[in-house]
Amino acid sequence: MTLTAILEAHGGPEQFKLVDLDVGAPAKGEVRIAHKAIGLNFIDVYQRTGLYPMQLPHAMGMEAAGVIEAVGEGVTHLKVGDRAAYASNPPGAYSEARVMPAAQVCPLPEGISFEEGAAMMLKGMTVEYLFHRTTPLKAGDTVLFHAAAGGVGLLACQWARSEGITLIGTAGTDEKCELALAHGATHCLNYRTQDWAKQVRELTHGKGVDAVMDSVGKDTFEGSLDCLKPLGMMMSFGNASGPVPPFDIGLLGKKGSLKITRPTLFTHIGDHATCQAMAKHLAQKVLAGDVKITIGQRFGLRDVADAHRALEARETTGCTILEV
């Protein structure tokens, strides 16, 4: 039996229920992985609240790292005893062990700890697709990145620096701005005390940025459009402040023939080969020291509700993990 956090009804963190489940053996195309550390992400909050509805009851969690205990028929990229990490559907990472599809489970190099592996996969592969698979970006370009001191944001700051890209970040406190700057942001604006859209225009000498990477959603969407240069790309990849309301698509023409996309990691990693390539690229960045994984908070698996409360209250910096 294995301890697992499940959800029986959408709602607040108090909806989590800890149960013991029989994990069983992997079927064809599956593996059984014993978790050493588990990652927390805002998509977990969206699923818990029902913003992203799930068929309930269901185990929760999208990201973890551990050791492969058993391998089903047809799995060739992993074997028993391998260190591995993943970010993938279906949810179920909030557990001591689980059986899951093998295609999106990736080898974890020896030079990366289980804690780092659990903290980096969803956030790091998100940064990988934002910078390399969404719109052409090159050294010398400028991007605006909201929530730059969060788990994804601190990775993005480092990634941009390693690619020679200027990153203008936003964060909610001066301390978080300092953290983003220390991780590679070229500039960071306190959105509570500064007119950040105006400041971005000033920092770019009125030209605007090549791309906006926005996981905040409702509160930043309109200002983000105003920060883009003509033909710039708006990447809306999250809804931390709530979903973006309907808008007149004609605004994109009026503001400079802007482009907009709503990408998801799970589209990109749906293909096995692409997923493995993205994970390998991320691991290379970490092993080279270009990207360091900052774990700001640790909670026990039994304290998952407290972890969610801290995440929603914006009380976290960097990555948050559950220790098994």
PDB file of C-alpha atoms in Angstrom:
ATOM      1  CA  MET A   1       0.000   0.000   0.000  1.00  0.00           C
ATOM      2  CA  THR A   2       1.194   3.505  -0.749  1.00  0.00           C
ATOM      3  CA  LEU A   3       0.196   6.856   0.732  1.00  0.00           C
ATOM      4  CA  THR A   4      -1.564   9.019  -1.866  1.00  0.00           C
ATOM      5  CA  ALA A   5      -3.260  12.432  -1.770  1.00  0.00           C
ATOM      6  CA  ILE A   6      -6.572  12.363  -3.642  1.00  0.00           C
ATOM      7  CA  LEU A   7      -9.342  14.846  -4.356  1.00  0.00           C
ATOM      8  CA  GLU A   8     -12.985  13.824  -3.986  1.00  0.00           C
ATOM      9  CA  ALA A   9     -14.481  17.292  -4.611  1.00  0.00           C
ATOM     10  CA  HIS A  10     -13.219  20.526  -6.146  1.00  0.00           C
ATOM     11  CA  GLY A  11     -12.553  23.361  -3.718  1.00  0.00           C
ATOM     12  CA  GLY A  12      -9.957  24.574  -1.240  1.00  0.00           C
ATOM     13  CA  PRO A  13      -6.871  22.812   0.137  1.00  0.00           C
ATOM     14  CA  GLU A  14      -9.032  21.203   2.810  1.00  0.00           C
ATOM     15  CA  GLN A  15     -10.455  18.939   0.081  1.00  0.00           C
ATOM     16  CA  PHE A  16      -7.284  16.825   0.012  1.00  0.00           C
ATOM     17  CA  LYS A  17      -7.704  13.355   1.483  1.00  0.00           C
ATOM     18  CA  LEU A  18      -4.801  11.041   2.331  1.00  0.00           C
ATOM     19  CA  VAL A  19      -5.472   7.379   1.542  1.00  0.00           C
ATOM     20  CA  ASP A  20      -3.516   4.138   1.172  1.00  0.00           C
ATOM     21  CA  LEU A  21      -3.767   2.616  -2.299  1.00  0.00           C
ATOM     22  CA  ASP A  22      -2.539  -0.612  -3.867  1.00  0.00           C
ATOM     23  CA  VAL A  23      -0.195   0.489  -6.659  1.00  0.00           C
ATOM     24  CA  GLY A  24      -0.048  -2.780  -8.581  1.00  0.00           C
ATOM     25  CA  ALA A  25       2.167  -3.779 -11.499  1.00  0.00           C
ATOM     26  CA  PRO A  26       2.728  -1.817 -14.721  1.00  0.00           C
ATOM     27  CA  ALA A  27       0.890  -2.876 -17.862  1.00  0.00           C
ATOM     28  CA  LYS A  28       2.226  -2.585 -21.409  1.00  0.00           C
ATOM     29  CA  GLY A  29       3.819   0.820 -21.960  1.00  0.00           C
ATOM     30  CA  GLU A  30       3.833   1.662 -18.227  1.00  0.00           C
ATOM     31  CA  VAL A  31       6.345   1.884 -15.395  1.00  0.00           C
ATOM     32  CA  ARG A  32       6.099   1.819 -11.617  1.00  0.00           C
ATOM     33  CA  ILE A  33       8.139   4.574  -9.979  1.00  0.00           C
ATOM     34  CA  ALA A  34       8.933   4.999  -6.287  1.00  0.00           C
ATOM     35  CA  HIS A  35       8.986   8.721  -5.610  1.00  0.00           C
ATOM     36  CA  LYS A  36      11.822  10.421  -3.749  1.00  0.00           C
ATOM     37  CA  ALA A  37      10.498  13.995  -4.165  1.00  0.00           C
ATOM     38  CA  ILE A  38       7.379  15.605  -5.660  1.00  0.00           C
ATOM     39  CA  GLY A  39       6.978  18.992  -7.342  1.00  0.00           C
ATOM     40  CA  LEU A  40       4.150  21.502  -6.821  1.00  0.00           C
ATOM     41  CA  ASN A  41       2.821  23.708  -9.618  1.00  0.00           C
ATOM     42  CA  PHE A  42       0.022  26.188 -10.181  1.00  0.00           C
ATOM     43  CA  ILE A  43      -1.716  23.755 -12.512  1.00  0.00           C
ATOM     44  CA  ASP A  44      -2.298  21.643  -9.371  1.00  0.00           C
ATOM     45  CA  VAL A  45      -4.248  24.564  -7.899  1.00  0.00           C
ATOM     46  CA  TYR A  46      -6.271  24.991 -11.105  1.00  0.00           C
ATOM     47  CA  GLN A  47      -7.204  21.303 -11.022  1.00  0.00           C
ATOM     48  CA  ARG A  48      -8.042  21.350  -7.309  1.00  0.00           C
ATOM     49  CA  THR A  49     -10.335  24.381  -7.595  1.00  0.00           C
ATOM     50  CA  GLY A  50     -12.056  23.120 -10.727  1.00  0.00           C
ATOM     51  CA  LEU A  51     -10.751  25.834 -13.059  1.00  0.00           C
ATOM     52  CA  TYR A  52      -9.396  22.835 -14.957  1.00  0.00           C
ATOM     53  CA  PRO A  53     -12.156  20.310 -14.150  1.00  0.00           C
ATOM     54  CA  MET A  54     -11.220  16.695 -13.445  1.00  0.00           C
ATOM     55  CA  GLN A  55     -13.276  13.559 -13.146  1.00  0.00           C
ATOM     56  CA  LEU A  56     -13.276  12.872  -9.415  1.00  0.00           C
ATOM     57  CA  PRO A  57     -12.167  11.172  -7.246  1.00  0.00           C
ATOM     58  CA  HIS A  58      -8.621  11.414  -8.607  1.00  0.00           C
ATOM     59  CA  ALA A  59      -5.066  11.400  -7.337  1.00  0.00           C
ATOM     60  CA  MET A  60      -3.296  14.744  -7.672  1.00  0.00           C
ATOM     61  CA  GLY A  61       0.117  16.051  -8.751  1.00  0.00           C
ATOM     62  CA  MET A  62       1.881  16.352 -12.112  1.00  0.00           C
ATOM     63  CA  GLU A  63       5.616  16.156 -11.356  1.00  0.00           C
ATOM     64  CA  ALA A  64       8.036  13.971  -9.403  1.00  0.00           C
ATOM     65  CA  ALA A  65      11.375  12.175  -9.384  1.00  0.00           C
ATOM     66  CA  GLY A  66      12.344   8.748  -8.110  1.00  0.00           C
ATOM     67  CA  VAL A  67      13.538   5.258  -8.985  1.00  0.00           C
ATOM     68  CA  ILE A  68      11.976   2.869 -11.496  1.00  0.00           C
ATOM     69  CA  GLU A  69      10.709  -0.239  -9.650  1.00  0.00           C
ATOM     70  CA  ALA A  70       9.095  -2.155 -12.519  1.00  0.00           C
ATOM     71  CA  VAL A  71       8.818  -1.821 -16.296  1.00  0.00           C
ATOM     72  CA  GLY A  72       5.942  -2.965 -18.491  1.00  0.00           C
ATOM     73  CA  GLU A  73       6.182  -4.627 -21.878  1.00  0.00           C
ATOM     74  CA  GLY A  74       7.425  -2.412 -24.693  1.00  0.00           C
ATOM     75  CA  VAL A  75       9.244   0.149 -22.535  1.00  0.00           C
ATOM     76  CA  THR A  76      12.802   0.450 -23.843  1.00  0.00           C
ATOM     77  CA  HIS A  77      14.109   3.839 -22.637  1.00  0.00           C
ATOM     78  CA  LEU A  78      13.946   2.929 -18.929  1.00  0.00           C
ATOM     79  CA  LYS A  79      14.877  -0.109 -16.833  1.00  0.00           C
ATOM     80  CA  VAL A  80      14.493  -1.208 -13.210  1.00  0.00           C
ATOM     81  CA  GLY A  81      16.798   0.807 -10.939  1.00  0.00           C
ATOM     82  CA  ASP A  82      17.008   3.845 -13.233  1.00  0.00           C
ATOM     83  CA  ARG A  83      16.750   7.303 -11.736  1.00  0.00           C
ATOM     84  CA  ALA A  84      13.904   9.124 -13.468  1.00  0.00           C
ATOM     85  CA  ALA A  85      11.779  12.261 -13.389  1.00  0.00           C
ATOM     86  CA  TYR A  86       8.658  13.448 -15.151  1.00  0.00           C
ATOM     87  CA  ALA A  87       6.001  16.069 -15.647  1.00  0.00           C
ATOM     88  CA  SER A  88       2.986  14.536 -17.334  1.00  0.00           C
ATOM     89  CA  ASN A  89      -0.625  13.511 -17.358  1.00  0.00           C
ATOM     90  CA  PRO A  90      -2.497  11.895 -15.757  1.00  0.00           C
ATOM     91  CA  PRO A  91      -2.208  13.452 -12.284  1.00  0.00           C
ATOM     92  CA  GLY A  92      -1.026  11.181  -9.501  1.00  0.00           C
ATOM     93  CA  ALA A  93       2.385  12.435  -8.366  1.00  0.00           C
ATOM     94  CA  TYR A  94       1.236  13.207  -4.794  1.00  0.00           C
ATOM     95  CA  SER A  95       2.056   9.664  -3.711  1.00  0.00           C
ATOM     96  CA  GLU A  96       4.834   7.482  -2.404  1.00  0.00           C
ATOM     97  CA  ALA A  97       4.754   5.429  -5.606  1.00  0.00           C
ATOM     98  CA  ARG A  98       2.590   5.072  -8.697  1.00  0.00           C
ATOM     99  CA  VAL A  99       2.082   3.203 -11.969  1.00  0.00           C
ATOM    100  CA  MET A 100       1.955   5.516 -14.984  1.00  0.00           C
ATOM    101  CA  PRO A 101       2.508   5.755 -18.749  1.00  0.00           C
ATOM    102  CA  ALA A 102       6.229   5.535 -19.495  1.00  0.00           C
ATOM    103  CA  ALA A 103       6.433   7.768 -22.575  1.00  0.00           C
ATOM    104  CA  GLN A 104       6.855  11.034 -20.641  1.00  0.00           C
ATOM    105  CA  VAL A 105       9.039   9.599 -17.856  1.00  0.00           C
ATOM    106  CA  CYS A 106      12.622  10.667 -18.536  1.00  0.00           C
ATOM    107  CA  PRO A 107      16.045   9.457 -17.342  1.00  0.00           C
ATOM    108  CA  LEU A 108      17.485  11.681 -14.597  1.00  0.00           C
ATOM    109  CA  PRO A 109      21.264  12.154 -14.876  1.00  0.00           C
ATOM    110  CA  GLU A 110      23.393  11.323 -11.829  1.00  0.00           C
ATOM    111  CA  GLY A 111      24.514  14.943 -11.498  1.00  0.00           C
ATOM    112  CA  ILE A 112      20.972  16.126 -10.709  1.00  0.00           C
ATOM    113  CA  SER A 113      19.411  15.327  -7.317  1.00  0.00           C
ATOM    114  CA  PHE A 114      15.943  13.856  -6.886  1.00  0.00           C
ATOM    115  CA  GLU A 115      14.812  17.128  -5.297  1.00  0.00           C
ATOM    116  CA  GLU A 116      16.095  19.113  -8.274  1.00  0.00           C
ATOM    117  CA  GLY A 117      14.525  16.624 -10.665  1.00  0.00           C
ATOM    118  CA  ALA A 118      11.142  16.901  -8.967  1.00  0.00           C
ATOM    119  CA  ALA A 119      11.334  20.690  -8.957  1.00  0.00           C
ATOM    120  CA  MET A 120      12.568  21.255 -12.499  1.00  0.00           C
ATOM    121  CA  MET A 121      10.636  19.106 -14.952  1.00  0.00           C
ATOM    122  CA  LEU A 122       7.314  20.899 -15.407  1.00  0.00           C
ATOM    123  CA  LYS A 123       8.729  24.373 -14.884  1.00  0.00           C
ATOM    124  CA  GLY A 124      11.944  23.768 -16.805  1.00  0.00           C
ATOM    125  CA  MET A 125      10.336  22.161 -19.840  1.00  0.00           C
ATOM    126  CA  THR A 126       7.806  25.012 -19.818  1.00  0.00           C
ATOM    127  CA  VAL A 127      10.694  27.479 -20.066  1.00  0.00           C
ATOM    128  CA  GLU A 128      12.261  25.323 -22.789  1.00  0.00           C
ATOM    129  CA  TYR A 129       9.199  25.505 -25.020  1.00  0.00           C
ATOM    130  CA  LEU A 130       8.630  29.220 -24.318  1.00  0.00           C
ATOM    131  CA  PHE A 131      12.129  30.114 -25.462  1.00  0.00           C
ATOM    132  CA  HIS A 132      12.642  27.518 -28.212  1.00  0.00           C
ATOM    133  CA  ARG A 133       9.335  26.151 -29.532  1.00  0.00           C
ATOM    134  CA  THR A 134       6.796  28.991 -29.521  1.00  0.00           C
ATOM    135  CA  THR A 135       8.232  31.876 -31.535  1.00  0.00           C
ATOM    136  CA  PRO A 136      11.755  32.479 -32.875  1.00  0.00           C
ATOM    137  CA  LEU A 137      13.869  34.158 -30.183  1.00  0.00           C
ATOM    138  CA  LYS A 138      17.570  34.923 -30.462  1.00  0.00           C
ATOM    139  CA  ALA A 139      20.393  36.641 -28.622  1.00  0.00           C
ATOM    140  CA  GLY A 140      19.677  40.357 -28.407  1.00  0.00           C
ATOM    141  CA  ASP A 141      15.892  39.981 -28.219  1.00  0.00           C
ATOM    142  CA  THR A 142      13.903  41.324 -25.260  1.00  0.00           C
ATOM    143  CA  VAL A 143      11.097  39.527 -23.412  1.00  0.00           C
ATOM    144  CA  LEU A 144       8.754  40.577 -20.604  1.00  0.00           C
ATOM    145  CA  PHE A 145       8.222  37.831 -18.028  1.00  0.00           C
ATOM    146  CA  HIS A 146       5.580  38.162 -15.317  1.00  0.00           C
ATOM    147  CA  ALA A 147       6.003  36.501 -11.897  1.00  0.00           C
ATOM    148  CA  ALA A 148       9.753  36.457 -12.463  1.00  0.00           C
ATOM    149  CA  ALA A 149      10.518  35.316  -8.902  1.00  0.00           C
ATOM    150  CA  GLY A 150       8.286  32.255  -9.055  1.00  0.00           C
ATOM    151  CA  GLY A 151       9.366  28.707  -9.825  1.00  0.00           C
ATOM    152  CA  VAL A 152       9.076  29.122 -13.606  1.00  0.00           C
ATOM    153  CA  GLY A 153      10.246  32.719 -13.455  1.00  0.00           C
ATOM    154  CA  LEU A 154      13.598  32.087 -11.775  1.00  0.00           C
ATOM    155  CA  LEU A 155      14.356  29.390 -14.335  1.00  0.00           C
ATOM    156  CA  ALA A 156      13.345  31.761 -17.145  1.00  0.00           C
ATOM    157  CA  CYS A 157      15.653  34.491 -15.818  1.00  0.00           C
ATOM    158  CA  GLN A 158      18.605  32.120 -15.910  1.00  0.00           C
ATOM    159  CA  TRP A 159      17.622  30.634 -19.268  1.00  0.00           C
ATOM    160  CA  ALA A 160      17.357  34.087 -20.858  1.00  0.00           C
ATOM    161  CA  ARG A 161      20.786  35.056 -19.528  1.00  0.00           C
ATOM    162  CA  SER A 162      22.321  31.861 -20.919  1.00  0.00           C
ATOM    163  CA  GLU A 163      20.809  32.629 -24.348  1.00  0.00           C
ATOM    164  CA  GLY A 164      21.845  36.310 -24.445  1.00  0.00           C
ATOM    165  CA  ILE A 165      18.221  37.462 -24.238  1.00  0.00           C
ATOM    166  CA  THR A 166      17.234  40.552 -22.234  1.00  0.00           C
ATOM    167  CA  LEU A 167      14.534  39.653 -19.700  1.00  0.00           C
ATOM    168  CA  ILE A 168      12.404  42.326 -18.054  1.00  0.00           C
ATOM    169  CA  GLY A 169      10.636  40.739 -15.108  1.00  0.00           C
ATOM    170  CA  THR A 170       7.785  41.752 -12.839  1.00  0.00           C
ATOM    171  CA  ALA A 171       7.219  40.692  -9.239  1.00  0.00           C
ATOM    172  CA  GLY A 172       5.088  41.750  -6.286  1.00  0.00           C
ATOM    173  CA  THR A 173       7.741  42.911  -3.815  1.00  0.00           C
ATOM    174  CA  ASP A 174      11.126  44.596  -3.950  1.00  0.00           C
ATOM    175  CA  GLU A 175      12.651  41.489  -2.360  1.00  0.00           C
ATOM    176  CA  LYS A 176      11.266  39.288  -5.127  1.00  0.00           C
ATOM    177  CA  CYS A 177      12.585  41.745  -7.715  1.00  0.00           C
ATOM    178  CA  GLU A 178      16.044  41.464  -6.177  1.00  0.00           C
ATOM    179  CA  LEU A 179      15.773  37.681  -6.352  1.00  0.00           C
ATOM    180  CA  ALA A 180      14.881  37.793 -10.045  1.00  0.00           C
ATOM    181  CA  LEU A 181      17.795  40.130 -10.744  1.00  0.00           C
ATOM    182  CA  ALA A 182      20.157  37.821  -8.887  1.00  0.00           C
ATOM    183  CA  HIS A 183      19.017  34.969 -11.140  1.00  0.00           C
ATOM    184  CA  GLY A 184      19.633  36.769 -14.404  1.00  0.00           C
ATOM    185  CA  ALA A 185      16.813  39.222 -15.084  1.00  0.00           C
ATOM    186  CA  THR A 186      18.163  42.375 -16.721  1.00  0.00           C
ATOM    187  CA  HIS A 187      15.460  44.508 -15.080  1.00  0.00           C
ATOM    188  CA  CYS A 188      12.657  43.689 -12.637  1.00  0.00           C
ATOM    189  CA  LEU A 189       9.653  45.902 -11.900  1.00  0.00           C
ATOM    190  CA  ASN A 190       7.486  45.869  -8.779  1.00  0.00           C
ATOM    191  CA  TYR A 191       3.984  45.680 -10.222  1.00  0.00           C
ATOM    192  CA  ARG A 192       2.465  46.892  -6.939  1.00  0.00           C
ATOM    193  CA  THR A 193       4.424  50.164  -6.818  1.00  0.00           C
ATOM    194  CA  GLN A 194       5.351  50.868 -10.447  1.00  0.00           C
ATOM    195  CA  ASP A 195       3.460  51.472 -13.688  1.00  0.00           C
ATOM    196  CA  TRP A 196       5.162  48.466 -15.202  1.00  0.00           C
ATOM    197  CA  ALA A 197       3.710  48.816 -18.707  1.00  0.00           C
ATOM    198  CA  LYS A 198       4.983  52.401 -18.910  1.00  0.00           C
ATOM    199  CA  GLN A 199       8.355  51.339 -17.487  1.00  0.00           C
ATOM    200  CA  VAL A 200       8.725  48.574 -20.084  1.00  0.00           C
ATOM    201  CA  ARG A 201       8.154  51.103 -22.847  1.00  0.00           C
ATOM    202  CA  GLU A 202      10.795  53.376 -21.334  1.00  0.00           C
ATOM    203  CA  LEU A 203      13.292  50.546 -20.915  1.00  0.00           C
ATOM    204  CA  THR A 204      12.859  49.601 -24.582  1.00  0.00           C
ATOM    205  CA  HIS A 205      13.077  53.245 -25.743  1.00  0.00           C
ATOM    206  CA  GLY A 206       9.467  53.111 -26.907  1.00  0.00           C
ATOM    207  CA  LYS A 207       9.943  50.062 -29.135  1.00  0.00           C
ATOM    208  CA  GLY A 208       8.333  47.416 -26.944  1.00  0.00           C
ATOM    209  CA  VAL A 209       9.426  43.831 -26.360  1.00  0.00           C
ATOM    210  CA  ASP A 210       9.660  40.966 -28.835  1.00  0.00           C
ATOM    211  CA  ALA A 211       7.588  38.641 -26.641  1.00  0.00           C
ATOM    212  CA  VAL A 212       5.603  38.578 -23.415  1.00  0.00           C
ATOM    213  CA  MET A 213       5.519  35.401 -21.315  1.00  0.00           C
ATOM    214  CA  ASP A 214       2.507  35.736 -19.027  1.00  0.00           C
ATOM    215  CA  SER A 215       1.265  33.131 -16.537  1.00  0.00           C
ATOM    216  CA  VAL A 216      -0.672  35.654 -14.438  1.00  0.00           C
ATOM    217  CA  GLY A 217      -3.626  36.045 -16.791  1.00  0.00           C
ATOM    218  CA  LYS A 218      -6.489  38.466 -16.093  1.00  0.00           C
ATOM    219  CA  ASP A 219      -4.571  41.115 -14.138  1.00  0.00           C
ATOM    220  CA  THR A 220      -1.695  41.552 -16.596  1.00  0.00           C
ATOM    221  CA  PHE A 221      -3.179  40.718 -19.986  1.00  0.00           C
ATOM    222  CA  GLU A 222      -4.144  44.172 -21.237  1.00  0.00           C
ATOM    223  CA  GLY A 223      -0.934  45.820 -20.041  1.00  0.00           C
ATOM    224  CA  SER A 224       1.095  43.017 -21.595  1.00  0.00           C
ATOM    225  CA  LEU A 225      -0.356  43.733 -25.022  1.00  0.00           C
ATOM    226  CA  ASP A 226       0.680  47.375 -24.624  1.00  0.00           C
ATOM    227  CA  CYS A 227       4.292  46.285 -24.024  1.00  0.00           C
ATOM    228  CA  LEU A 228       4.701  44.431 -27.317  1.00  0.00           C
ATOM    229  CA  LYS A 229       6.451  45.799 -30.372  1.00  0.00           C
ATOM    230  CA  PRO A 230       4.638  45.512 -33.727  1.00  0.00           C
ATOM    231  CA  LEU A 231       4.364  41.846 -34.756  1.00  0.00           C
ATOM    232  CA  GLY A 232       5.309  40.843 -31.200  1.00  0.00           C
ATOM    233  CA  MET A 233       4.154  37.585 -29.644  1.00  0.00           C
ATOM    234  CA  MET A 234       1.972  37.310 -26.532  1.00  0.00           C
ATOM    235  CA  MET A 235       2.392  33.916 -24.825  1.00  0.00           C
ATOM    236  CA  SER A 236      -0.433  33.488 -22.297  1.00  0.00           C
ATOM    237  CA  PHE A 237       0.488  30.265 -20.503  1.00  0.00           C
ATOM    238  CA  GLY A 238      -1.289  30.512 -17.140  1.00  0.00           C
ATOM    239  CA  ASN A 239      -4.087  32.070 -15.087  1.00  0.00           C
ATOM    240  CA  ALA A 240      -2.724  32.752 -11.594  1.00  0.00           C
ATOM    241  CA  SER A 241      -4.977  35.837 -11.201  1.00  0.00           C
ATOM    242  CA  GLY A 242      -7.910  34.264 -13.046  1.00  0.00           C
ATOM    243  CA  PRO A 243      -8.654  33.456 -16.694  1.00  0.00           C
ATOM    244  CA  VAL A 244      -8.286  36.148 -19.356  1.00  0.00           C
ATOM    245  CA  PRO A 245     -11.759  37.518 -20.179  1.00  0.00           C
ATOM    246  CA  PRO A 246     -13.061  37.571 -23.758  1.00  0.00           C
ATOM    247  CA  PHE A 247     -11.549  40.390 -25.816  1.00  0.00           C
ATOM    248  CA  ASP A 248     -11.966  41.973 -29.241  1.00  0.00           C
ATOM    249  CA  ILE A 249      -9.481  40.266 -31.565  1.00  0.00           C
ATOM    250  CA  GLY A 250      -9.372  43.499 -33.537  1.00  0.00           C
ATOM    251  CA  LEU A 251      -7.237  44.942 -30.725  1.00  0.00           C
ATOM    252  CA  LEU A 252      -4.335  42.877 -32.003  1.00  0.00           C
ATOM    253  CA  GLY A 253      -4.473  44.731 -35.318  1.00  0.00           C
ATOM    254  CA  LYS A 254      -4.834  48.141 -33.699  1.00  0.00           C
ATOM    255  CA  LYS A 255      -1.874  47.557 -31.396  1.00  0.00           C
ATOM    256  CA  GLY A 256       0.527  46.559 -34.173  1.00  0.00           C
ATOM    257  CA  SER A 257      -0.527  43.289 -35.815  1.00  0.00           C
ATOM    258  CA  LEU A 258       0.269  41.425 -32.623  1.00  0.00           C
ATOM    259  CA  LYS A 259       0.300  37.652 -32.331  1.00  0.00           C
ATOM    260  CA  ILE A 260      -1.094  35.677 -29.422  1.00  0.00           C
ATOM    261  CA  THR A 261      -0.922  32.031 -28.373  1.00  0.00           C
ATOM    262  CA  ARG A 262      -2.181  29.976 -25.445  1.00  0.00           C
ATOM    263  CA  PRO A 263       0.336  27.088 -25.338  1.00  0.00           C
ATOM    264  CA  THR A 264       0.460  24.202 -22.891  1.00  0.00           C
ATOM    265  CA  LEU A 265       3.373  21.995 -21.925  1.00  0.00           C
ATOM    266  CA  PHE A 266       1.285  18.874 -22.422  1.00  0.00           C
ATOM    267  CA  THR A 267       0.821  19.548 -26.124  1.00  0.00           C
ATOM    268  CA  HIS A 268       4.578  19.778 -26.558  1.00  0.00           C
ATOM    269  CA  ILE A 269       5.420  16.663 -24.542  1.00  0.00           C
ATOM    270  CA  GLY A 270       2.585  14.611 -26.016  1.00  0.00           C
ATOM    271  CA  ASP A 271       5.103  13.242 -28.516  1.00  0.00           C
ATOM    272  CA  HIS A 272       7.533  10.852 -26.805  1.00  0.00           C
ATOM    273  CA  ALA A 273      10.611  11.881 -28.799  1.00  0.00           C
ATOM    274  CA  THR A 274       9.923  15.602 -28.316  1.00  0.00           C
ATOM    275  CA  CYS A 275       9.410  15.128 -24.584  1.00  0.00           C
ATOM    276  CA  GLN A 276      12.693  13.253 -24.204  1.00  0.00           C
ATOM    277  CA  ALA A 277      14.542  15.896 -26.260  1.00  0.00           C
ATOM    278  CA  MET A 278      13.121  18.723 -24.139  1.00  0.00           C
ATOM    279  CA  ALA A 279      14.088  16.955 -20.916  1.00  0.00           C
ATOM    280  CA  LYS A 280      17.593  16.316 -22.256  1.00  0.00           C
ATOM    281  CA  HIS A 281      17.990  19.989 -23.222  1.00  0.00           C
ATOM    282  CA  LEU A 282      16.862  21.029 -19.736  1.00  0.00           C
ATOM    283  CA  ALA A 283      19.256  18.586 -18.061  1.00  0.00           C
ATOM    284  CA  GLN A 284      22.120  19.916 -20.182  1.00  0.00           C
ATOM    285  CA  LYS A 285      21.381  23.458 -18.983  1.00  0.00           C
ATOM    286  CA  VAL A 286      21.343  22.314 -15.353  1.00  0.00           C
ATOM    287  CA  LEU A 287      24.488  20.184 -15.605  1.00  0.00           C
ATOM    288  CA  ALA A 288      26.341  23.033 -17.335  1.00  0.00           C
ATOM    289  CA  GLY A 289      25.447  25.374 -14.480  1.00  0.00           C
ATOM    290  CA  ASP A 290      23.488  27.706 -16.771  1.00  0.00           C
ATOM    291  CA  VAL A 291      20.326  26.994 -14.770  1.00  0.00           C
ATOM    292  CA  LYS A 292      20.306  26.297 -11.034  1.00  0.00           C
ATOM    293  CA  ILE A 293      17.178  24.886  -9.423  1.00  0.00           C
ATOM    294  CA  THR A 294      16.135  27.007  -6.423  1.00  0.00           C
ATOM    295  CA  ILE A 295      13.985  25.104  -3.929  1.00  0.00           C
ATOM    296  CA  GLY A 296      12.436  27.711  -1.685  1.00  0.00           C
ATOM    297  CA  GLN A 297      10.009  25.553   0.327  1.00  0.00           C
ATOM    298  CA  ARG A 298       9.746  21.950   1.462  1.00  0.00           C
ATOM    299  CA  PHE A 299       6.664  20.262   2.911  1.00  0.00           C
ATOM    300  CA  GLY A 300       5.935  16.669   3.842  1.00  0.00           C
ATOM    301  CA  LEU A 301       3.508  14.720   1.648  1.00  0.00           C
ATOM    302  CA  ARG A 302       1.051  14.716   4.559  1.00  0.00           C
ATOM    303  CA  ASP A 303       1.202  18.532   4.603  1.00  0.00           C
ATOM    304  CA  VAL A 304       0.133  18.981   0.989  1.00  0.00           C
ATOM    305  CA  ALA A 305      -2.806  21.216   2.002  1.00  0.00           C
ATOM    306  CA  ASP A 306      -0.435  23.651   3.724  1.00  0.00           C
ATOM    307  CA  ALA A 307       1.774  23.637   0.646  1.00  0.00           C
ATOM    308  CA  HIS A 308      -1.195  24.637  -1.517  1.00  0.00           C
ATOM    309  CA  ARG A 309      -2.151  27.426   0.882  1.00  0.00           C
ATOM    310  CA  ALA A 310       1.346  28.893   0.668  1.00  0.00           C
ATOM    311  CA  LEU A 311       1.395  28.604  -3.132  1.00  0.00           C
ATOM    312  CA  GLU A 312      -1.959  30.359  -3.554  1.00  0.00           C
ATOM    313  CA  ALA A 313      -1.052  33.108  -1.089  1.00  0.00           C
ATOM    314  CA  ARG A 314       2.025  33.965  -3.199  1.00  0.00           C
ATOM    315  CA  GLU A 315       4.159  33.229  -0.131  1.00  0.00           C
ATOM    316  CA  THR A 316       6.582  31.042  -2.078  1.00  0.00           C
ATOM    317  CA  THR A 317       9.749  31.813  -4.006  1.00  0.00           C
ATOM    318  CA  GLY A 318      11.423  29.489  -6.436  1.00  0.00           C
ATOM    319  CA  CYS A 319      10.222  25.900  -6.467  1.00  0.00           C
ATOM    320  CA  THR A 320       8.198  24.039  -3.833  1.00  0.00           C
ATOM    321  CA  ILE A 321       8.522  20.316  -3.245  1.00  0.00           C
ATOM    322  CA  LEU A 322       6.889  17.615  -1.164  1.00  0.00           C
ATOM    323  CA  GLU A 323       9.323  15.305   0.596  1.00  0.00           C
ATOM    324  CA  VAL A 324       8.458  11.601   0.585  1.00  0.00           C
TER     325      VAL A 324
END
